[in-house]
Structure formats: C-alpha cells, structure tokens
mmCIF file of C-alpha atoms and ligand atoms in Angstrom:
data_model
loop_
_atom_site.group_PDB
_atom_site.id
_atom_site.type_symbol
_atom_site.label_atom_id
_atom_site.label_comp_id
_atom_site.label_asym_id
_atom_site.label_seq_id
_atom_site.Cartn_x
_atom_site.Cartn_y
_atom_site.Cartn_z
ATOM 1 C CA UNK A 255 53.936 -18.091 -14.325
ATOM 2 C CA UNK A 256 52.656 -14.608 -13.693
ATOM 3 C CA UNK A 257 52.030 -12.030 -15.807
ATOM 4 C CA UNK A 258 55.827 -10.369 -15.358
ATOM 5 C CA UNK A 259 57.203 -13.964 -15.815
ATOM 6 C CA UNK A 260 55.675 -14.839 -18.681
ATOM 7 C CA UNK A 261 56.454 -11.393 -20.305
ATOM 8 C CA UNK A 262 60.288 -12.496 -20.144
ATOM 9 C CA UNK A 263 59.844 -16.043 -20.673
ATOM 10 C CA UNK A 264 58.608 -14.949 -24.275
ATOM 11 C CA UNK A 265 61.338 -12.625 -24.122
ATOM 12 C CA UNK A 266 63.804 -14.914 -23.176
ATOM 13 C CA UNK A 267 62.550 -17.846 -25.614
ATOM 14 C CA UNK A 268 63.721 -15.188 -28.300
ATOM 15 C CA UNK A 269 67.037 -13.917 -26.617
ATOM 16 C CA UNK A 270 68.461 -17.459 -26.649
ATOM 17 C CA UNK A 271 67.684 -18.019 -30.774
ATOM 18 C CA UNK A 272 69.346 -14.324 -30.748
ATOM 19 C CA UNK A 273 72.579 -15.285 -28.586
ATOM 20 C CA UNK A 274 71.370 -12.116 -26.567
ATOM 21 C CA UNK A 275 73.913 -11.111 -23.624
ATOM 22 C CA UNK A 276 73.246 -11.536 -20.343
ATOM 23 C CA UNK A 277 73.509 -7.304 -19.839
ATOM 24 C CA UNK A 278 71.699 -6.420 -22.942
ATOM 25 C CA UNK A 279 68.548 -8.559 -21.484
ATOM 26 C CA UNK A 280 69.329 -6.732 -17.912
ATOM 27 C CA UNK A 281 69.041 -3.466 -20.347
ATOM 28 C CA UNK A 282 66.370 -4.055 -22.088
ATOM 29 C CA UNK A 283 63.444 -5.646 -19.945
ATOM 30 C CA UNK A 284 64.300 -3.056 -17.511
ATOM 31 C CA UNK A 285 62.177 0.293 -17.485
ATOM 32 C CA UNK A 286 63.361 3.274 -17.753
ATOM 33 C CA UNK A 287 61.027 5.135 -15.733
ATOM 34 C CA UNK A 288 57.867 3.807 -13.449
ATOM 35 C CA UNK A 289 55.743 6.222 -11.824
ATOM 36 C CA UNK A 290 53.078 5.548 -9.231
ATOM 37 C CA UNK A 291 50.467 8.678 -8.341
ATOM 38 C CA UNK A 292 47.956 9.111 -6.096
ATOM 39 C CA UNK A 293 45.045 10.521 -7.680
ATOM 40 C CA UNK A 294 42.411 12.371 -4.712
ATOM 41 C CA UNK A 295 39.361 14.044 -6.226
ATOM 42 C CA UNK A 296 35.842 15.025 -4.694
ATOM 43 C CA UNK A 297 33.455 12.100 -5.790
ATOM 44 C CA UNK A 298 29.336 12.754 -6.934
ATOM 45 C CA UNK A 299 28.224 12.561 -2.998
ATOM 46 C CA UNK A 300 30.941 15.266 -1.816
ATOM 47 C CA UNK A 301 33.028 12.325 -0.160
ATOM 48 C CA UNK A 302 37.242 12.436 -1.372
ATOM 49 C CA UNK A 303 38.135 9.224 -3.218
ATOM 50 C CA UNK A 304 41.518 8.175 -3.227
ATOM 51 C CA UNK A 305 42.899 6.145 -6.413
ATOM 52 C CA UNK A 306 45.833 5.026 -7.727
ATOM 53 C CA UNK A 307 47.602 5.711 -11.030
ATOM 54 C CA UNK A 308 50.695 4.840 -13.225
ATOM 55 C CA UNK A 309 53.118 5.463 -15.945
ATOM 56 C CA UNK A 310 55.684 2.527 -16.761
ATOM 57 C CA UNK A 311 57.897 4.224 -19.648
ATOM 58 C CA UNK A 312 59.908 1.252 -20.615
ATOM 59 C CA UNK A 313 62.171 1.784 -23.503
ATOM 60 C CA UNK A 314 63.116 4.792 -26.113
ATOM 61 C CA UNK A 315 65.595 3.532 -28.051
ATOM 62 C CA UNK A 316 63.328 3.895 -31.519
ATOM 63 C CA UNK A 317 61.843 7.128 -30.721
ATOM 64 C CA UNK A 318 59.489 8.632 -28.189
ATOM 65 C CA UNK A 319 57.309 5.517 -25.603
ATOM 66 C CA UNK A 320 53.648 5.159 -26.796
ATOM 67 C CA UNK A 321 50.818 3.065 -24.875
ATOM 68 C CA UNK A 322 48.069 2.882 -23.894
ATOM 69 C CA UNK A 323 45.582 4.115 -20.237
ATOM 70 C CA UNK A 324 43.768 1.364 -18.652
ATOM 71 C CA UNK A 325 41.088 2.256 -16.266
ATOM 72 C CA UNK A 326 40.351 -1.177 -14.810
ATOM 73 C CA UNK A 327 40.027 -2.516 -10.775
ATOM 74 C CA UNK A 328 43.358 -5.047 -11.653
ATOM 75 C CA UNK A 329 45.267 -2.798 -12.712
ATOM 76 C CA UNK A 330 48.801 -2.910 -10.975
ATOM 77 C CA UNK A 331 52.116 -1.826 -11.050
ATOM 78 C CA UNK A 332 52.984 -5.525 -12.426
ATOM 79 C CA UNK A 333 50.342 -5.436 -15.258
ATOM 80 C CA UNK A 334 51.694 -1.590 -16.307
ATOM 81 C CA UNK A 335 55.701 -2.790 -16.235
ATOM 82 C CA UNK A 336 54.242 -5.983 -18.438
ATOM 83 C CA UNK A 337 52.021 -4.219 -20.503
ATOM 84 C CA UNK A 338 54.728 -1.127 -21.196
ATOM 85 C CA UNK A 339 56.760 -3.685 -22.040
ATOM 86 C CA UNK A 340 54.349 -5.803 -24.770
ATOM 87 C CA UNK A 341 54.231 -2.306 -26.112
ATOM 88 C CA UNK A 342 57.891 -1.094 -27.196
ATOM 89 C CA UNK A 343 58.179 -4.689 -28.948
ATOM 90 C CA UNK A 344 54.955 -4.161 -30.779
ATOM 91 C CA UNK A 345 55.514 -0.665 -32.195
ATOM 92 C CA UNK A 346 59.106 -2.147 -33.132
ATOM 93 C CA UNK A 347 57.455 -5.144 -34.731
ATOM 94 C CA UNK A 348 55.484 -2.979 -37.316
ATOM 95 C CA UNK A 349 57.833 -0.855 -37.198
ATOM 96 C CA UNK A 350 56.600 2.187 -36.407
ATOM 97 C CA UNK A 351 59.115 5.077 -34.086
ATOM 98 C CA UNK A 352 58.180 4.606 -31.103
ATOM 99 C CA UNK A 353 58.722 3.317 -27.772
ATOM 100 C CA UNK A 354 56.556 1.122 -25.665
ATOM 101 C CA UNK A 355 55.058 2.393 -22.133
ATOM 102 C CA UNK A 356 51.676 2.243 -20.371
ATOM 103 C CA UNK A 357 49.451 3.611 -17.906
ATOM 104 C CA UNK A 358 46.216 3.478 -15.688
ATOM 105 C CA UNK A 359 44.387 3.660 -13.203
ATOM 106 C CA UNK A 360 43.118 0.696 -10.479
ATOM 107 C CA UNK A 361 39.349 2.042 -10.736
ATOM 108 C CA UNK A 362 36.226 -0.052 -11.940
ATOM 109 C CA UNK A 363 34.327 2.838 -14.105
ATOM 110 C CA UNK A 364 31.014 1.259 -13.361
ATOM 111 C CA UNK A 365 30.939 2.753 -10.661
ATOM 112 C CA UNK A 366 31.876 6.483 -11.251
ATOM 113 C CA UNK A 367 29.723 8.811 -12.765
ATOM 114 C CA UNK A 368 30.300 10.693 -16.258
ATOM 115 C CA UNK A 369 31.985 13.694 -14.106
ATOM 116 C CA UNK A 370 33.333 11.767 -11.461
ATOM 117 C CA UNK A 371 35.175 10.254 -14.598
ATOM 118 C CA UNK A 372 36.252 13.457 -16.057
ATOM 119 C CA UNK A 373 37.732 14.183 -12.938
ATOM 120 C CA UNK A 374 39.788 10.923 -12.666
ATOM 121 C CA UNK A 375 41.091 11.747 -15.757
ATOM 122 C CA UNK A 376 42.052 15.226 -15.256
ATOM 123 C CA UNK A 377 44.066 14.596 -11.670
ATOM 124 C CA UNK A 378 45.821 11.945 -13.349
ATOM 125 C CA UNK A 379 46.714 13.996 -16.240
ATOM 126 C CA UNK A 380 47.798 17.255 -13.334
ATOM 127 C CA UNK A 381 49.737 14.513 -12.289
ATOM 128 C CA UNK A 382 51.705 13.264 -14.939
ATOM 129 C CA UNK A 383 51.692 16.159 -17.893
ATOM 130 C CA UNK A 384 55.423 16.996 -17.277
ATOM 131 C CA UNK A 385 56.610 12.805 -17.890
ATOM 132 C CA UNK A 386 54.191 13.104 -20.634
ATOM 133 C CA UNK A 387 54.367 14.765 -24.692
ATOM 134 C CA UNK A 388 54.588 14.345 -28.556
ATOM 135 C CA UNK A 389 58.191 14.168 -28.243
ATOM 136 C CA UNK A 390 58.311 11.996 -24.775
ATOM 137 C CA UNK A 391 55.708 10.101 -24.083
ATOM 138 C CA UNK A 392 52.418 9.922 -25.800
ATOM 139 C CA UNK A 393 48.872 7.829 -24.166
ATOM 140 C CA UNK A 394 45.807 6.874 -25.761
ATOM 141 C CA UNK A 395 42.831 4.590 -25.409
ATOM 142 C CA UNK A 396 43.112 0.986 -23.786
ATOM 143 C CA UNK A 397 40.674 -1.071 -22.268
ATOM 144 C CA UNK A 398 38.245 1.356 -19.801
ATOM 145 C CA UNK A 399 39.085 4.300 -21.519
ATOM 146 C CA UNK A 400 37.785 6.133 -24.967
ATOM 147 C CA UNK A 401 37.702 9.174 -27.048
ATOM 148 C CA UNK A 402 36.266 10.665 -24.732
ATOM 149 C CA UNK A 403 38.415 9.920 -22.315
ATOM 150 C CA UNK A 404 41.153 11.142 -24.415
ATOM 151 C CA UNK A 405 39.493 14.866 -24.897
ATOM 152 C CA UNK A 406 39.978 15.491 -21.507
ATOM 153 C CA UNK A 407 43.296 14.029 -21.335
ATOM 154 C CA UNK A 408 44.484 16.532 -24.251
ATOM 155 C CA UNK A 409 42.940 19.427 -22.667
ATOM 156 C CA UNK A 410 44.211 19.170 -19.026
ATOM 157 C CA UNK A 411 47.263 18.211 -21.049
ATOM 158 C CA UNK A 412 46.955 21.635 -23.061
ATOM 159 C CA UNK A 413 45.807 23.778 -20.127
ATOM 160 C CA UNK A 414 49.911 23.318 -19.207
ATOM 161 C CA UNK A 415 51.788 22.613 -22.278
ATOM 162 C CA UNK A 416 49.995 25.476 -24.554
ATOM 163 C CA UNK A 417 48.039 23.403 -28.390
ATOM 164 C CA UNK A 418 49.539 20.221 -28.564
ATOM 165 C CA UNK A 419 47.046 17.720 -30.471
ATOM 166 C CA UNK A 420 50.140 15.419 -31.252
ATOM 167 C CA UNK A 421 50.574 14.342 -27.259
ATOM 168 C CA UNK A 422 47.893 11.908 -27.053
ATOM 169 C CA UNK A 423 46.241 9.831 -29.974
ATOM 170 C CA UNK A 424 42.964 8.151 -29.904
ATOM 171 C CA UNK A 425 41.116 11.822 -29.375
ATOM 172 C CA UNK A 426 37.176 12.314 -31.263
ATOM 173 C CA UNK A 427 37.545 13.780 -34.760
ATOM 174 C CA UNK A 428 36.753 17.430 -33.790
ATOM 175 C CA UNK A 429 39.680 17.079 -31.630
ATOM 176 C CA UNK A 430 42.186 16.442 -34.075
ATOM 177 C CA UNK A 431 41.892 12.563 -34.111
ATOM 178 C CA UNK A 432 42.315 10.561 -37.064
ATOM 179 C CA UNK A 433 39.960 8.556 -39.414
ATOM 180 C CA UNK A 434 39.641 5.328 -38.723
ATOM 181 C CA UNK A 435 41.490 4.801 -35.665
ATOM 182 C CA UNK A 436 38.106 4.265 -33.560
ATOM 183 C CA UNK A 437 38.022 0.735 -36.005
ATOM 184 C CA UNK A 438 41.830 0.214 -35.931
ATOM 185 C CA UNK A 439 42.312 -2.664 -33.752
ATOM 186 C CA UNK A 440 39.667 -4.429 -34.628
ATOM 187 C CA UNK A 441 40.194 -4.081 -38.573
ATOM 188 C CA UNK A 442 44.217 -4.982 -38.270
ATOM 189 C CA UNK A 443 42.649 -8.076 -36.266
ATOM 190 C CA UNK A 444 40.706 -8.853 -39.323
ATOM 191 C CA UNK A 445 43.788 -8.244 -41.686
ATOM 192 C CA UNK A 446 46.191 -10.272 -40.070
ATOM 193 C CA UNK A 447 43.338 -13.327 -39.544
ATOM 194 C CA UNK A 448 43.166 -12.943 -43.425
ATOM 195 C CA UNK A 449 46.652 -13.514 -43.562
ATOM 196 C CA UNK A 450 47.343 -16.436 -41.754
ATOM 197 C CA UNK A 451 44.536 -18.161 -43.762
ATOM 198 C CA UNK A 452 46.070 -17.640 -46.807
ATOM 199 C CA UNK A 453 49.336 -19.142 -45.226
ATOM 200 C CA UNK A 454 46.830 -21.965 -44.658
ATOM 201 C CA UNK A 455 45.778 -22.251 -47.398
ATOM 202 C CA UNK A 456 42.124 -21.457 -46.562
ATOM 203 C CA UNK A 457 40.028 -18.307 -46.543
ATOM 204 C CA UNK A 458 38.247 -16.311 -44.020
ATOM 205 C CA UNK A 459 35.083 -16.931 -45.945
ATOM 206 C CA UNK A 460 33.153 -19.864 -44.764
ATOM 207 C CA UNK A 461 35.323 -20.283 -41.682
ATOM 208 C CA UNK A 462 34.561 -19.918 -38.092
ATOM 209 C CA UNK A 463 35.348 -18.413 -35.299
ATOM 210 C CA UNK A 464 34.773 -17.734 -31.428
ATOM 211 C CA UNK A 465 34.933 -14.562 -30.340
ATOM 212 C CA UNK A 466 35.493 -13.587 -26.596
ATOM 213 C CA UNK A 467 34.902 -8.949 -25.681
ATOM 214 C CA UNK A 468 32.732 -7.185 -27.338
ATOM 215 C CA UNK A 469 34.301 -4.001 -26.524
ATOM 216 C CA UNK A 470 35.963 -1.939 -28.791
ATOM 217 C CA UNK A 471 38.322 -4.353 -30.314
ATOM 218 C CA UNK A 472 35.636 -7.057 -30.264
ATOM 219 C CA UNK A 473 32.825 -5.343 -31.767
ATOM 220 C CA UNK A 474 34.970 -3.788 -34.247
ATOM 221 C CA UNK A 475 36.541 -7.531 -35.175
ATOM 222 C CA UNK A 476 33.359 -9.121 -35.553
ATOM 223 C CA UNK A 477 31.494 -6.181 -38.241
ATOM 224 C CA UNK A 478 34.646 -6.962 -40.257
ATOM 225 C CA UNK A 479 34.931 -10.703 -39.858
ATOM 226 C CA UNK A 480 30.886 -10.601 -40.851
ATOM 227 C CA UNK A 481 31.355 -8.581 -43.746
ATOM 228 C CA UNK A 482 34.451 -10.902 -45.017
ATOM 229 C CA UNK A 483 31.847 -13.608 -44.872
ATOM 230 C CA UNK A 484 33.384 -15.555 -41.999
ATOM 231 C CA UNK A 485 30.970 -16.926 -39.858
ATOM 232 C CA UNK A 486 31.029 -15.818 -35.573
ATOM 233 C CA UNK A 487 29.870 -18.327 -33.756
ATOM 234 C CA UNK A 488 30.242 -17.560 -30.490
ATOM 235 C CA UNK A 489 30.643 -13.604 -28.889
ATOM 236 C CA UNK A 490 30.931 -13.217 -25.565
ATOM 237 C CA UNK A 491 31.071 -10.110 -23.202
ATOM 238 C CA UNK A 492 31.096 -9.199 -19.899
ATOM 239 C CA UNK A 493 27.939 -9.985 -18.447
ATOM 240 C CA UNK A 494 27.465 -13.275 -20.744
ATOM 241 C CA UNK A 495 27.626 -14.738 -24.085
ATOM 242 C CA UNK A 496 25.972 -16.088 -27.034
ATOM 243 C CA UNK A 497 26.122 -19.141 -29.372
ATOM 244 C CA UNK A 498 24.636 -18.999 -32.939
ATOM 245 C CA UNK A 499 26.822 -22.775 -34.715
ATOM 246 C CA UNK A 500 24.900 -21.395 -38.269
ATOM 247 C CA UNK A 501 26.837 -17.493 -37.745
ATOM 248 C CA UNK A 502 25.749 -15.095 -35.723
ATOM 249 C CA UNK A 503 24.306 -11.823 -37.423
ATOM 250 C CA UNK A 504 26.481 -9.366 -36.544
ATOM 251 C CA UNK A 505 24.959 -6.330 -37.961
ATOM 252 C CA UNK A 506 21.707 -6.912 -35.623
ATOM 253 C CA UNK A 507 23.636 -8.476 -32.619
ATOM 254 C CA UNK A 508 25.749 -4.603 -32.337
ATOM 255 C CA UNK A 509 22.328 -2.991 -32.363
ATOM 256 C CA UNK A 510 21.044 -5.380 -29.863
ATOM 257 C CA UNK A 511 24.174 -5.205 -27.785
ATOM 258 C CA UNK A 512 24.044 -1.233 -27.822
ATOM 259 C CA UNK A 513 19.896 -1.405 -27.450
ATOM 260 C CA UNK A 514 20.511 -3.917 -24.369
ATOM 261 C CA UNK A 515 24.281 -2.990 -22.424
ATOM 262 C CA UNK A 516 25.444 -6.499 -23.525
ATOM 263 C CA UNK A 517 24.589 -9.128 -25.792
ATOM 264 C CA UNK A 518 22.932 -11.367 -23.362
ATOM 265 C CA UNK A 519 19.558 -12.392 -24.699
ATOM 266 C CA UNK A 520 20.165 -11.467 -28.609
ATOM 267 C CA UNK A 521 16.859 -13.376 -30.076
ATOM 268 C CA UNK A 522 17.659 -16.785 -32.093
ATOM 269 C CA UNK A 523 21.558 -17.807 -29.660
ATOM 270 C CA UNK A 524 21.275 -19.671 -27.077
ATOM 271 C CA UNK A 525 23.445 -17.953 -23.801
ATOM 272 C CA UNK A 526 27.116 -19.804 -23.348
ATOM 273 C CA UNK A 527 29.441 -18.923 -20.685
ATOM 274 C CA UNK A 528 33.403 -17.833 -21.613
ATOM 275 C CA UNK A 529 34.569 -20.656 -20.708
ATOM 276 C CA UNK A 530 32.577 -22.399 -23.401
ATOM 277 C CA UNK A 531 33.141 -20.395 -25.425
ATOM 278 C CA UNK A 532 37.102 -20.751 -25.212
ATOM 279 C CA UNK A 533 36.516 -24.513 -25.418
ATOM 280 C CA UNK A 534 33.390 -24.376 -28.270
ATOM 281 C CA UNK A 535 33.418 -25.749 -32.039
ATOM 282 C CA UNK A 536 35.266 -22.703 -34.309
ATOM 283 C CA UNK A 537 38.504 -22.746 -35.767
ATOM 284 C CA UNK A 538 39.366 -19.488 -34.774
ATOM 285 C CA UNK A 539 39.271 -18.567 -31.668
ATOM 286 C CA UNK A 540 39.837 -14.526 -30.954
ATOM 287 C CA UNK A 541 40.576 -13.538 -26.940
ATOM 288 C CA UNK A 542 39.958 -10.030 -27.257
ATOM 289 C CA UNK A 543 38.894 -8.542 -23.563
ATOM 290 C CA UNK A 544 40.747 -9.450 -20.225
ATOM 291 C CA UNK A 545 44.726 -10.887 -20.159
ATOM 292 C CA UNK A 546 45.340 -14.432 -19.429
ATOM 293 C CA UNK A 547 42.540 -16.410 -20.470
ATOM 294 C CA UNK A 548 44.037 -19.249 -22.205
ATOM 295 C CA UNK A 549 44.656 -21.437 -19.375
ATOM 296 C CA UNK A 550 46.841 -24.793 -19.587
ATOM 297 C CA UNK A 551 43.794 -26.610 -18.838
ATOM 298 C CA UNK A 552 41.712 -23.609 -21.782
ATOM 299 C CA UNK A 553 44.949 -25.112 -24.382
ATOM 300 C CA UNK A 554 44.455 -28.463 -23.832
ATOM 301 C CA UNK A 555 41.043 -28.814 -24.704
ATOM 302 C CA UNK A 556 40.554 -25.986 -27.141
ATOM 303 C CA UNK A 557 39.226 -27.396 -30.277
ATOM 304 C CA UNK A 558 40.147 -24.132 -32.689
ATOM 305 C CA UNK A 559 43.425 -24.310 -34.434
ATOM 306 C CA UNK A 560 44.340 -21.165 -34.900
ATOM 307 C CA UNK A 561 44.239 -18.215 -31.708
ATOM 308 C CA UNK A 562 44.574 -14.655 -32.929
ATOM 309 C CA UNK A 563 45.781 -12.614 -29.780
ATOM 310 C CA UNK A 564 43.259 -9.285 -29.923
ATOM 311 C CA UNK A 565 43.901 -8.791 -26.243
ATOM 312 C CA UNK A 566 47.273 -8.388 -24.757
ATOM 313 C CA UNK A 567 48.701 -10.946 -22.942
ATOM 314 C CA UNK A 568 45.580 -13.444 -23.462
ATOM 315 C CA UNK A 569 47.623 -16.760 -23.440
ATOM 316 C CA UNK A 570 49.836 -17.856 -20.242
ATOM 317 C CA UNK A 571 52.810 -19.032 -21.009
ATOM 318 C CA UNK A 572 52.520 -23.002 -19.629
ATOM 319 C CA UNK A 573 49.678 -22.956 -21.814
ATOM 320 C CA UNK A 574 51.288 -21.517 -25.306
ATOM 321 C CA UNK A 575 53.812 -23.968 -24.833
ATOM 322 C CA UNK A 576 50.363 -26.712 -24.904
ATOM 323 C CA UNK A 577 49.511 -25.045 -28.290
ATOM 324 C CA UNK A 578 52.703 -25.437 -29.463
ATOM 325 C CA UNK A 579 52.891 -29.368 -29.359
ATOM 326 C CA UNK A 580 49.134 -28.905 -30.383
ATOM 327 C CA UNK A 581 50.199 -27.191 -33.485
ATOM 328 C CA UNK A 582 47.933 -24.676 -32.716
ATOM 329 C CA UNK A 583 48.996 -21.578 -34.441
ATOM 330 C CA UNK A 584 48.721 -18.538 -32.556
ATOM 331 C CA UNK A 585 49.002 -14.938 -33.813
ATOM 332 C CA UNK A 586 50.624 -13.347 -30.980
ATOM 333 C CA UNK A 587 49.059 -9.543 -29.478
ATOM 334 C CA UNK A 588 52.365 -7.699 -30.188
ATOM 335 C CA UNK A 589 51.525 -8.142 -34.040
ATOM 336 C CA UNK A 590 47.640 -8.715 -33.893
ATOM 337 C CA UNK A 591 46.440 -5.861 -32.114
ATOM 338 C CA UNK A 592 48.914 -3.216 -33.114
ATOM 339 C CA UNK A 593 46.191 -2.002 -35.268
ATOM 340 C CA UNK A 594 45.274 0.354 -33.506
ATOM 341 C CA UNK A 595 49.391 2.206 -31.976
ATOM 342 C CA UNK A 596 49.400 1.777 -36.010
ATOM 343 C CA UNK A 597 46.766 4.292 -36.464
ATOM 344 C CA UNK A 598 47.674 6.343 -33.154
ATOM 345 C CA UNK A 599 51.406 6.893 -35.353
ATOM 346 C CA UNK A 600 49.355 7.744 -38.197
ATOM 347 C CA UNK A 601 46.486 10.365 -35.737
ATOM 348 C CA UNK A 602 50.380 11.612 -34.434
ATOM 349 C CA UNK A 603 52.031 12.630 -38.054
ATOM 350 C CA UNK A 604 49.179 13.672 -38.935
ATOM 351 C CA UNK A 605 48.899 16.082 -36.103
ATOM 352 C CA UNK A 606 52.399 16.779 -36.389
ATOM 353 C CA UNK A 607 51.703 18.010 -40.282
ATOM 354 C CA UNK A 608 48.640 19.876 -39.480
ATOM 355 C CA UNK A 609 47.009 17.506 -42.425
ATOM 356 C CA UNK A 610 43.991 15.478 -42.078
ATOM 357 C CA UNK A 611 44.042 11.930 -44.318
ATOM 358 C CA UNK A 612 40.843 10.706 -45.578
ATOM 359 C CA UNK A 613 39.668 7.188 -44.350
ATOM 360 C CA UNK A 614 40.947 5.148 -47.698
ATOM 361 C CA UNK A 615 44.230 6.192 -47.078
ATOM 362 C CA UNK A 616 43.744 5.196 -43.428
ATOM 363 C CA UNK A 617 42.678 1.685 -44.412
ATOM 364 C CA UNK A 618 44.823 1.685 -47.421
ATOM 365 C CA UNK A 619 48.112 2.103 -45.388
ATOM 366 C CA UNK A 620 47.197 0.414 -42.030
ATOM 367 C CA UNK A 621 46.347 -2.581 -45.075
ATOM 368 C CA UNK A 622 50.199 -2.169 -45.780
ATOM 369 C CA UNK A 623 51.817 -1.895 -42.830
ATOM 370 C CA UNK A 624 50.020 -5.277 -41.503
ATOM 371 C CA UNK A 625 50.493 -7.261 -43.908
ATOM 372 C CA UNK A 626 53.959 -6.872 -44.153
ATOM 373 C CA UNK A 627 54.832 -6.871 -40.885
ATOM 374 C CA UNK A 628 53.155 -10.458 -40.797
ATOM 375 C CA UNK A 629 54.976 -12.238 -43.963
ATOM 376 C CA UNK A 630 58.091 -10.972 -42.069
ATOM 377 C CA UNK A 631 57.117 -12.608 -38.867
ATOM 378 C CA UNK A 632 55.663 -15.463 -40.884
ATOM 379 C CA UNK A 633 59.063 -15.629 -42.577
ATOM 380 C CA UNK A 634 61.146 -15.717 -39.519
ATOM 381 C CA UNK A 635 58.590 -18.427 -38.345
ATOM 382 C CA UNK A 636 59.303 -21.143 -41.269
ATOM 383 C CA UNK A 637 63.346 -20.461 -41.360
ATOM 384 C CA UNK A 638 64.086 -20.518 -37.842
ATOM 385 C CA UNK A 639 61.608 -23.053 -37.105
ATOM 386 C CA UNK A 640 59.736 -21.080 -34.071
ATOM 387 C CA UNK A 641 56.827 -20.595 -32.919
ATOM 388 C CA UNK A 642 54.922 -16.921 -34.892
ATOM 389 C CA UNK A 643 55.294 -15.275 -31.363
ATOM 390 C CA UNK A 644 59.350 -16.116 -30.878
ATOM 391 C CA UNK A 645 59.626 -14.705 -34.897
ATOM 392 C CA UNK A 646 57.703 -11.505 -33.465
ATOM 393 C CA UNK A 647 60.079 -10.855 -30.441
ATOM 394 C CA UNK A 648 63.128 -11.382 -32.157
ATOM 395 C CA UNK A 649 61.879 -9.447 -35.081
ATOM 396 C CA UNK A 650 61.032 -6.497 -32.042
ATOM 397 C CA UNK A 651 64.201 -7.146 -29.769
ATOM 398 C CA UNK A 652 66.397 -7.463 -32.700
ATOM 399 C CA UNK A 653 65.053 -3.682 -33.949
ATOM 400 C CA UNK A 654 65.401 -2.397 -30.291
ATOM 401 C CA UNK A 655 68.659 -3.979 -29.626
ATOM 402 C CA UNK A 656 70.041 -2.487 -33.012
ATOM 403 C CA UNK A 657 68.895 0.814 -32.282
ATOM 404 C CA UNK A 658 70.275 1.053 -28.171
ATOM 405 C CA UNK A 659 73.905 -0.711 -29.913
ATOM 406 C CA UNK A 660 73.635 1.768 -32.371
ATOM 407 C CA UNK A 661 72.809 4.849 -30.032
ATOM 408 C CA UNK A 662 74.994 3.983 -27.230
ATOM 409 C CA UNK A 663 74.483 4.346 -23.646
HETATM 410 N N1 LIG B 883 46.091 0.793 -26.027
HETATM 411 C C1 LIG B 883 45.941 -0.042 -27.456
HETATM 412 C C2 LIG B 883 47.805 -1.248 -27.716
HETATM 413 O O1 LIG B 883 47.788 -1.769 -26.327
HETATM 414 C C3 LIG B 883 46.834 1.291 -28.061
HETATM 415 C C4 LIG B 883 48.110 2.156 -27.514
HETATM 416 C C5 LIG B 883 48.397 3.203 -28.514
HETATM 417 O O2 LIG B 883 47.595 3.649 -29.565
HETATM 418 O O3 LIG B 883 49.500 4.418 -28.102
HETATM 419 O O4 LIG B 883 48.035 -1.241 -28.198
#
C-alpha cells in the first residue's frame, strides 16, 4: 500500500467501527482544494530554476485549515494530500479549532544557498497568498522549513495583505512567534511517551529508547527524554547514527551535532545504520524523521514493545497489522506529534489577542491538551478493544463528522 492507500485504510478501519456511510466517507476523504503551482526563480548563478509547489486544503468543517510547509525532494501531490488529511484528524484529536492542510515544494534544500531559500519561499507565497490567511489556512514549519522560512513567508504575505502575524505560525519570537513553539513537537512526544508508560505500569526514568531523526523533533525529543531520566541508546540522522547501550550523553551529542553537522563520529559511541536502529535493543522506538520507515520486515524483527510516532506516517499499513498482532503498543502520529500544531494554535491565539504568554504557561497548557487527548484515546481503545490508532481516528473522524453534519453543506 502506498501512503495515500494507507491513510485511507486507517480511516476506513475507524469508519467501519463507527458504521459511517459510504457517502460520508467520500465527503470526508475528498480534499476541498488542491493547488499545484510553478515556482520560477533566479538561482545564484544567474540561471532560471523551476520548482513545483503544492498546497492542499483538506477539510474546514471545524475551523480554518492548518498544516505545515515541507521542503523536501520527495514532496509530491500524493504525499501532500495524505499529510493534509492527517492534519484534519490531528487537529480534531487534540480538539483545537482547525481543519487540515499541508503544503510543500519538491526541492533539496541542501543544494540551495540562503538567498535561494529566501527567494523560493517568497515566490511560493506569491503564488498561494490568496488562498491562505488567519481565517482560511495557516501554514507552519515542517520538514526542511523553520522559523526563518516562516519569517520570510509572513513578510511576503504582509506585502499583499498588511500586518497579519496570525497568517503563519512557527515564526521567530522577534516576529510574533510563541515561546515554546520550537520545542513543542518534541515536548508533546515526551509527554505522551510518559503517559503511555504510566498506563503500562512503567516509568520514563530508566527506560531505553531508540530515536530515528535528529532534526527539530528528534533533537528536542532526545533532550526532554534525557532530562526525564530515560536512556537514549541509539540515534540516527540523515548521514548516519550512533549507539551506546549505557545511554548517550544527549547534551554533549547536541553540541557535537551542531559543531560537526551530524551525530556521526560522536566519541564513546559505536556507529549504527538507520536499519540497525529500527531493530536495535531498546524498549521504545521513536521514528522522528521520514514516513514509511517501519516496513513489514522491520515490524517483524523489531525488539521495541512501544512505538511513538513522532514523524508523520512512519508506519506502513501492512506493518501496522503485524505490530498489532505482536501486541506492540503504537501511539499514532495524529496524537504523538500533535504538540507542534497545538502550540501553533497557542501562537495564533496570542497573535489575535496581541497578548504574549510566558513559557511556563505554554508548557502547562500543552501538557493539559496532550494528557487529556492521550487519556481519551486510551479509554476509547480499551472500551472498544481497538488499537490506539483506530481509537484516535474514531475521535478525530467523529468530531469532524459531527461538525460537518451540524453545519450542513
Ligand atoms: N508540521 C507540523 C505537523 O505536521 C506542524 C503543523 C502546524 O503547526 O500547523 O503537525
């Protein structure tokens, strides 16, 4: 199954439990709007570069549509549709007043200069500025984008529409960003990891974790795990990985990775490949990078008994069935990584009220949202004897479905 089929498969598993009609399924799965644009721009060498950008607005029954902008060579129409749909269920699972959207550009940012990255961002916003906005669709960072990219994006949007910081979230603090937004996804991941371990009568302190990815999500996840006393025994990034069964010294690894542009070569640890990481000896596996990495083979040989999906769509549908049969507990992406969009919501609220929250308030509200959402998903899973993923979809689809029916068409 490819990613689009997998997303439909997960949706249908929950929809079957709910007895949802075929007509409602079709309505809820069909994106509202899919836009594909040409992005021509001048490269540093004077040549013209032509790129393709996408913005997919999946559903707005519960509010303005919300979702990141991904700059990655593998971005294509199918991927963006799938990720937009995930955003619809994600915002519903954590009950924030948004629908779902996603966008991106098929580009390898490692090949762009800083000036080229700025120009491609601005030209993309030129093409989509009419379809986004604080009450319509609010982009944010995703893979390959960050607060600086959001700063250029908001600046370009404001050239057309005037001051409107709430049109984009994940902005730098100096430009109406929120305290705690950068760390939010990783923090949310650790909050749900703690919550699921408590249900399993275990504790974060002393648990062993293998973590794939050391970008924004992976690095904050590692830091908070370390602070909670968990042992992060293996970490990989795009270039390679490191392993130490005694637990990696995360503060030193963060410094090493910043200085050496990657974790490879970190002293006191052995080298490990991505494939080895997925199967290594650890109680908890956290994929925090690309989609589709937990394949059927990985699901069969994996030693971890708990998977926390910090990445979007990391588990293939066939692999998910194997994990269920093996009684591996999987906390699904639409719950596990929802901390990012939740603090995006706090940023949007602050922008609209022109009132800043301090970091303790952001962290406290995030904790409340994540713990409440986790408990609700856990209870539905127990009650209906379904996986946490199906339970999360039941909640998400239920909320979107009720809003759709109440509003009418
Ligand atoms: N890109 C993140 C996600 O996949 C955050 C989206 C947002 O903050 O709107 O959830």
